[in-house]
Amino acid sequence: IAQAFFCLLLCVPWGSSCPPSCQCTERAGAKAVLCSSRHLEEIPKDIPKDAVFLKLDANSITRIPSNAFRHLSHLEELDLSRNAIEKIDRAAFKGVAAGLRTLDLSSNRIRSIPKEALLALNAKLRLANNPWHCECALQEVLWEARLDPDSVQDITCHTAPREEYVGKPLLQVLDAGVNFCSVRQRTTDVAMFITMFGWFAMVIVYVICYVRHNREDTCKHVEYLKSLPSTQ
């Protein structure tokens, strides 16, 4: 009996239970968790810790919260394409940034993304076919992240600061010399100038009021002294 129990302990795959809505298989000795087209609205909580490949594509996931994959230290490929993702938290991929090789976020509803969520990744990114708002953060992602070369042309400006950029590939807009980050910097500079001018104007008004008030007090004091009877 003791021998059978010891064998059972060795054979049980601790921590490797498969989510009921997914299928877990082996690929060349690496665990693949397949959750494609399962009508999921959020990322399953019980994904095996030893998962190397994780497919969550073609579901109805709307958000990637912070630390969503933190326990998956062996994860190398993550497919989140063809969902309804609109929001990605800054720490969404915390814990898997170092080992992740491929991250597919294509064909979602992503308009903007915190650059901190992606720039720490070494993974090859697929961001095509999202309704992107072309802005400085997206430009920085394009410059600094590892994007899949085959999908870069499909990163299109759905909205932009100027109408002429709408509908064009972001790479084409940037190649034409547009710099969304410098536009933001100029806007910030103008805002700072207006703020400083406002403070300066307030100081001037205060000084003028202070001088006028003191002048009126001085005049009243002089008039009062004149009204006093002179002493011999």
Tab-separated table of C-alpha atoms in Angstrom:
chain	number	residue	atom	x	y	z
A	1	ILE	CA	0.000	0.000	0.000
A	2	ALA	CA	2.823	2.424	0.890
A	3	GLN	CA	4.505	1.725	-2.465
A	4	ALA	CA	1.288	2.385	-4.385
A	5	PHE	CA	0.707	5.656	-2.503
A	6	PHE	CA	4.300	6.827	-3.221
A	7	CYS	CA	3.869	6.016	-6.905
A	8	LEU	CA	0.606	7.936	-6.942
A	9	LEU	CA	2.342	10.999	-5.495
A	10	LEU	CA	4.973	10.867	-8.240
A	11	CYS	CA	2.424	10.459	-11.001
A	12	VAL	CA	-0.030	13.192	-10.003
A	13	PRO	CA	0.661	16.399	-12.023
A	14	TRP	CA	0.439	18.864	-9.103
A	15	GLY	CA	-0.664	22.362	-10.100
A	16	SER	CA	-1.424	21.264	-13.670
A	17	SER	CA	-5.196	20.985	-13.659
A	18	CYS	CA	-6.809	22.249	-16.844
A	19	PRO	CA	-9.559	24.903	-16.853
A	20	PRO	CA	-12.930	23.332	-17.654
A	21	SER	CA	-13.409	25.615	-20.662
A	22	CYS	CA	-10.012	24.770	-22.173
A	23	GLN	CA	-8.061	21.851	-23.544
A	24	CYS	CA	-4.557	21.072	-22.318
A	25	THR	CA	-2.139	19.174	-24.530
A	26	GLU	CA	1.587	18.553	-24.893
A	27	ARG	CA	3.650	20.034	-27.723
A	28	ALA	CA	7.160	18.634	-27.892
A	29	GLY	CA	7.134	18.221	-24.121
A	30	ALA	CA	5.729	21.721	-23.476
A	31	LYS	CA	2.217	22.283	-22.150
A	32	ALA	CA	-0.220	24.051	-24.469
A	33	VAL	CA	-3.487	25.428	-23.076
A	34	LEU	CA	-6.078	25.893	-25.817
A	35	CYS	CA	-9.044	28.114	-24.943
A	36	SER	CA	-9.988	29.335	-28.422
A	37	SER	CA	-13.639	30.124	-29.246
A	38	ARG	CA	-14.993	29.235	-25.804
A	39	HIS	CA	-17.145	32.371	-25.256
A	40	LEU	CA	-14.838	33.510	-22.443
A	41	GLU	CA	-15.441	37.025	-21.111
A	42	GLU	CA	-12.358	37.121	-18.910
A	43	ILE	CA	-9.031	35.341	-18.581
A	44	PRO	CA	-9.423	32.016	-16.714
A	45	LYS	CA	-7.975	32.022	-13.202
A	46	ASP	CA	-6.886	28.371	-13.119
A	47	ILE	CA	-4.463	28.186	-16.046
A	48	PRO	CA	-1.716	25.639	-15.245
A	49	LYS	CA	1.484	27.235	-13.966
A	50	ASP	CA	3.612	25.211	-16.372
A	51	ALA	CA	1.786	26.453	-19.490
A	52	VAL	CA	4.166	27.405	-22.308
A	53	PHE	CA	1.604	28.109	-25.042
A	54	LEU	CA	-1.708	29.820	-24.240
A	55	LYS	CA	-4.399	30.461	-26.847
A	56	LEU	CA	-7.281	32.701	-25.772
A	57	ASP	CA	-8.212	33.909	-29.239
A	58	ALA	CA	-11.735	34.309	-30.651
A	59	ASN	CA	-13.434	34.953	-27.312
A	60	SER	CA	-15.220	37.956	-25.748
A	61	ILE	CA	-12.506	39.161	-23.363
A	62	THR	CA	-12.736	42.949	-22.890
A	63	ARG	CA	-9.887	43.708	-20.488
A	64	ILE	CA	-6.446	42.482	-19.460
A	65	PRO	CA	-6.083	43.339	-15.759
A	66	SER	CA	-2.843	43.763	-13.838
A	67	ASN	CA	-0.924	40.563	-13.088
A	68	ALA	CA	-3.274	38.510	-15.262
A	69	PHE	CA	-0.478	36.075	-16.195
A	70	ARG	CA	1.952	36.625	-13.331
A	71	HIS	CA	1.876	32.998	-12.181
A	72	LEU	CA	2.749	31.691	-15.667
A	73	SER	CA	6.529	31.949	-15.426
A	74	HIS	CA	7.076	29.450	-18.283
A	75	LEU	CA	4.787	31.209	-20.775
A	76	GLU	CA	6.378	31.850	-24.191
A	77	GLU	CA	3.479	32.362	-26.598
A	78	LEU	CA	0.235	34.194	-25.817
A	79	ASP	CA	-2.564	34.629	-28.349
A	80	LEU	CA	-5.283	37.164	-27.431
A	81	SER	CA	-6.340	37.995	-30.978
A	82	ARG	CA	-9.964	38.331	-32.153
A	83	ASN	CA	-11.389	39.317	-28.779
A	84	ALA	CA	-13.137	42.521	-27.682
A	85	ILE	CA	-10.241	43.908	-25.645
A	86	GLU	CA	-10.544	47.647	-25.000
A	87	LYS	CA	-8.445	48.161	-21.859
A	88	ILE	CA	-4.981	46.899	-20.974
A	89	ASP	CA	-3.633	47.741	-17.521
A	90	ARG	CA	-0.068	48.984	-17.072
A	91	ALA	CA	0.991	45.805	-15.250
A	92	ALA	CA	-1.031	43.435	-17.452
A	93	PHE	CA	2.003	41.367	-18.484
A	94	LYS	CA	3.991	41.691	-15.281
A	95	GLY	CA	5.747	38.436	-14.444
A	96	VAL	CA	5.907	37.118	-18.017
A	97	ALA	CA	7.791	39.973	-19.694
A	98	ALA	CA	11.169	38.252	-19.677
A	99	GLY	CA	10.198	34.893	-21.149
A	100	LEU	CA	7.366	35.793	-23.526
A	101	ARG	CA	8.399	35.440	-27.181
A	102	THR	CA	5.133	36.135	-29.011
A	103	LEU	CA	2.127	38.283	-28.028
A	104	ASP	CA	-0.796	38.592	-30.425
A	105	LEU	CA	-3.238	41.443	-29.688
A	106	SER	CA	-4.493	41.865	-33.240
A	107	SER	CA	-8.165	42.266	-34.196
A	108	ASN	CA	-9.426	43.693	-30.923
A	109	ARG	CA	-10.953	47.051	-29.940
A	110	ILE	CA	-7.804	48.643	-28.580
A	111	ARG	CA	-7.642	52.426	-29.115
A	112	SER	CA	-4.709	53.164	-26.844
A	113	ILE	CA	-2.371	51.261	-24.611
A	114	PRO	CA	-0.032	52.291	-21.778
A	115	LYS	CA	3.459	52.073	-23.210
A	116	GLU	CA	4.635	50.651	-19.869
A	117	ALA	CA	2.560	47.536	-20.564
A	118	LEU	CA	4.494	46.701	-23.738
A	119	LEU	CA	7.927	48.309	-23.605
A	120	ALA	CA	9.139	45.906	-20.892
A	121	LEU	CA	8.380	42.935	-23.152
A	122	ASN	CA	10.903	41.125	-25.306
A	123	ALA	CA	8.092	39.428	-27.206
A	124	LYS	CA	7.316	39.979	-30.872
A	125	LEU	CA	4.056	41.973	-30.908
A	126	ARG	CA	1.111	41.814	-33.282
A	127	LEU	CA	-1.089	44.914	-32.946
A	128	ALA	CA	-2.804	45.042	-36.328
A	129	ASN	CA	-6.499	45.625	-37.004
A	130	ASN	CA	-7.338	47.649	-33.918
A	131	PRO	CA	-9.135	51.043	-33.943
A	132	TRP	CA	-5.987	52.883	-32.856
A	133	HIS	CA	-5.930	56.527	-31.822
A	134	CYS	CA	-2.640	57.752	-33.249
A	135	GLU	CA	-0.816	59.581	-30.475
A	136	CYS	CA	2.574	59.866	-28.829
A	137	ALA	CA	2.252	56.665	-26.745
A	138	LEU	CA	1.484	54.557	-29.825
A	139	GLN	CA	4.348	56.185	-31.702
A	140	GLU	CA	6.742	55.299	-28.868
A	141	VAL	CA	5.519	51.695	-28.937
A	142	LEU	CA	6.188	51.574	-32.677
A	143	TRP	CA	9.701	52.934	-32.180
A	144	GLU	CA	10.782	50.925	-29.149
A	145	ALA	CA	8.796	47.664	-29.023
A	146	ARG	CA	9.520	44.549	-31.072
A	147	LEU	CA	6.705	44.541	-33.613
A	148	ASP	CA	6.015	41.733	-36.042
A	149	PRO	CA	7.278	43.159	-39.390
A	150	ASP	CA	4.457	41.455	-41.297
A	151	SER	CA	1.754	43.280	-39.311
A	152	VAL	CA	3.241	46.782	-38.926
A	153	GLN	CA	1.527	48.093	-42.069
A	154	ASP	CA	-1.850	47.069	-40.644
A	155	ILE	CA	-1.542	49.419	-37.648
A	156	THR	CA	-3.901	52.098	-38.966
A	157	CYS	CA	-5.020	55.430	-37.536
A	158	HIS	CA	-8.727	55.064	-36.756
A	159	THR	CA	-8.683	58.492	-35.099
A	160	ALA	CA	-5.951	61.132	-34.971
A	161	PRO	CA	-5.339	64.778	-33.979
A	162	ARG	CA	-5.752	65.771	-37.630
A	163	GLU	CA	-8.340	64.420	-40.060
A	164	GLU	CA	-5.783	63.908	-42.824
A	165	TYR	CA	-4.130	61.076	-40.853
A	166	VAL	CA	-7.329	59.067	-40.356
A	167	GLY	CA	-7.418	55.814	-42.303
A	168	LYS	CA	-3.691	55.814	-43.023
A	169	PRO	CA	-1.131	53.326	-41.709
A	170	LEU	CA	0.710	54.814	-38.746
A	171	LEU	CA	4.063	53.937	-40.314
A	172	GLN	CA	3.148	55.915	-43.443
A	173	VAL	CA	2.161	58.956	-41.349
A	174	LEU	CA	5.425	58.834	-39.399
A	175	ASP	CA	7.464	58.376	-42.593
A	176	ALA	CA	5.900	61.622	-43.848
A	177	GLY	CA	7.616	63.441	-40.976
A	178	VAL	CA	4.758	63.651	-38.479
A	179	ASN	CA	5.829	63.502	-34.824
A	180	PHE	CA	2.905	63.089	-32.414
A	181	CYS	CA	5.230	63.430	-29.425
A	182	SER	CA	6.473	66.865	-30.504
A	183	VAL	CA	2.848	67.978	-30.944
A	184	ARG	CA	2.171	66.961	-27.358
A	185	GLN	CA	5.321	68.753	-26.217
A	186	ARG	CA	4.245	71.959	-27.972
A	187	THR	CA	0.799	71.674	-26.373
A	188	THR	CA	2.431	71.234	-22.964
A	189	ASP	CA	4.702	74.222	-23.564
A	190	VAL	CA	1.738	76.408	-24.542
A	191	ALA	CA	-0.186	75.303	-21.456
A	192	MET	CA	2.794	76.102	-19.233
A	193	PHE	CA	3.204	79.519	-20.885
A	194	ILE	CA	-0.482	80.338	-20.339
A	195	THR	CA	-0.254	79.207	-16.710
A	196	MET	CA	2.876	81.276	-16.071
A	197	PHE	CA	1.320	84.299	-17.794
A	198	GLY	CA	-1.771	83.898	-15.611
A	199	TRP	CA	0.306	83.835	-12.426
A	200	PHE	CA	2.356	86.833	-13.604
A	201	ALA	CA	-0.829	88.787	-14.365
A	202	MET	CA	-2.202	87.964	-10.906
A	203	VAL	CA	1.006	89.245	-9.278
A	204	ILE	CA	0.837	92.482	-11.317
A	205	VAL	CA	-2.817	93.037	-10.370
A	206	TYR	CA	-2.003	92.377	-6.692
A	207	VAL	CA	0.892	94.868	-6.742
A	208	ILE	CA	-1.262	97.538	-8.425
A	209	CYS	CA	-4.096	97.025	-5.905
A	210	TYR	CA	-1.611	97.077	-3.022
A	211	VAL	CA	-0.024	100.356	-4.236
A	212	ARG	CA	-3.424	101.978	-4.792
A	213	HIS	CA	-4.655	100.884	-1.382
A	214	ASN	CA	-1.535	102.268	0.324
A	215	ARG	CA	-1.823	105.521	-1.647
A	216	GLU	CA	-5.439	105.942	-0.547
A	217	ASP	CA	-4.494	105.266	3.073
A	218	THR	CA	-1.640	107.767	2.831
A	219	CYS	CA	-3.912	110.445	1.357
A	220	LYS	CA	-6.493	109.862	4.091
A	221	HIS	CA	-3.790	110.116	6.722
A	222	VAL	CA	-2.466	113.381	5.234
A	223	GLU	CA	-5.977	114.850	5.100
A	224	TYR	CA	-6.511	113.823	8.689
A	225	LEU	CA	-3.273	115.540	9.757
A	226	LYS	CA	-4.290	118.713	7.910
A	227	SER	CA	-7.636	118.768	9.716
A	228	LEU	CA	-6.000	118.768	13.119
A	229	PRO	CA	-5.710	122.212	14.860
A	230	SER	CA	-2.227	123.571	14.581
A	231	THR	CA	-0.274	123.905	17.812
A	232	GLN	CA	1.847	126.908	18.591
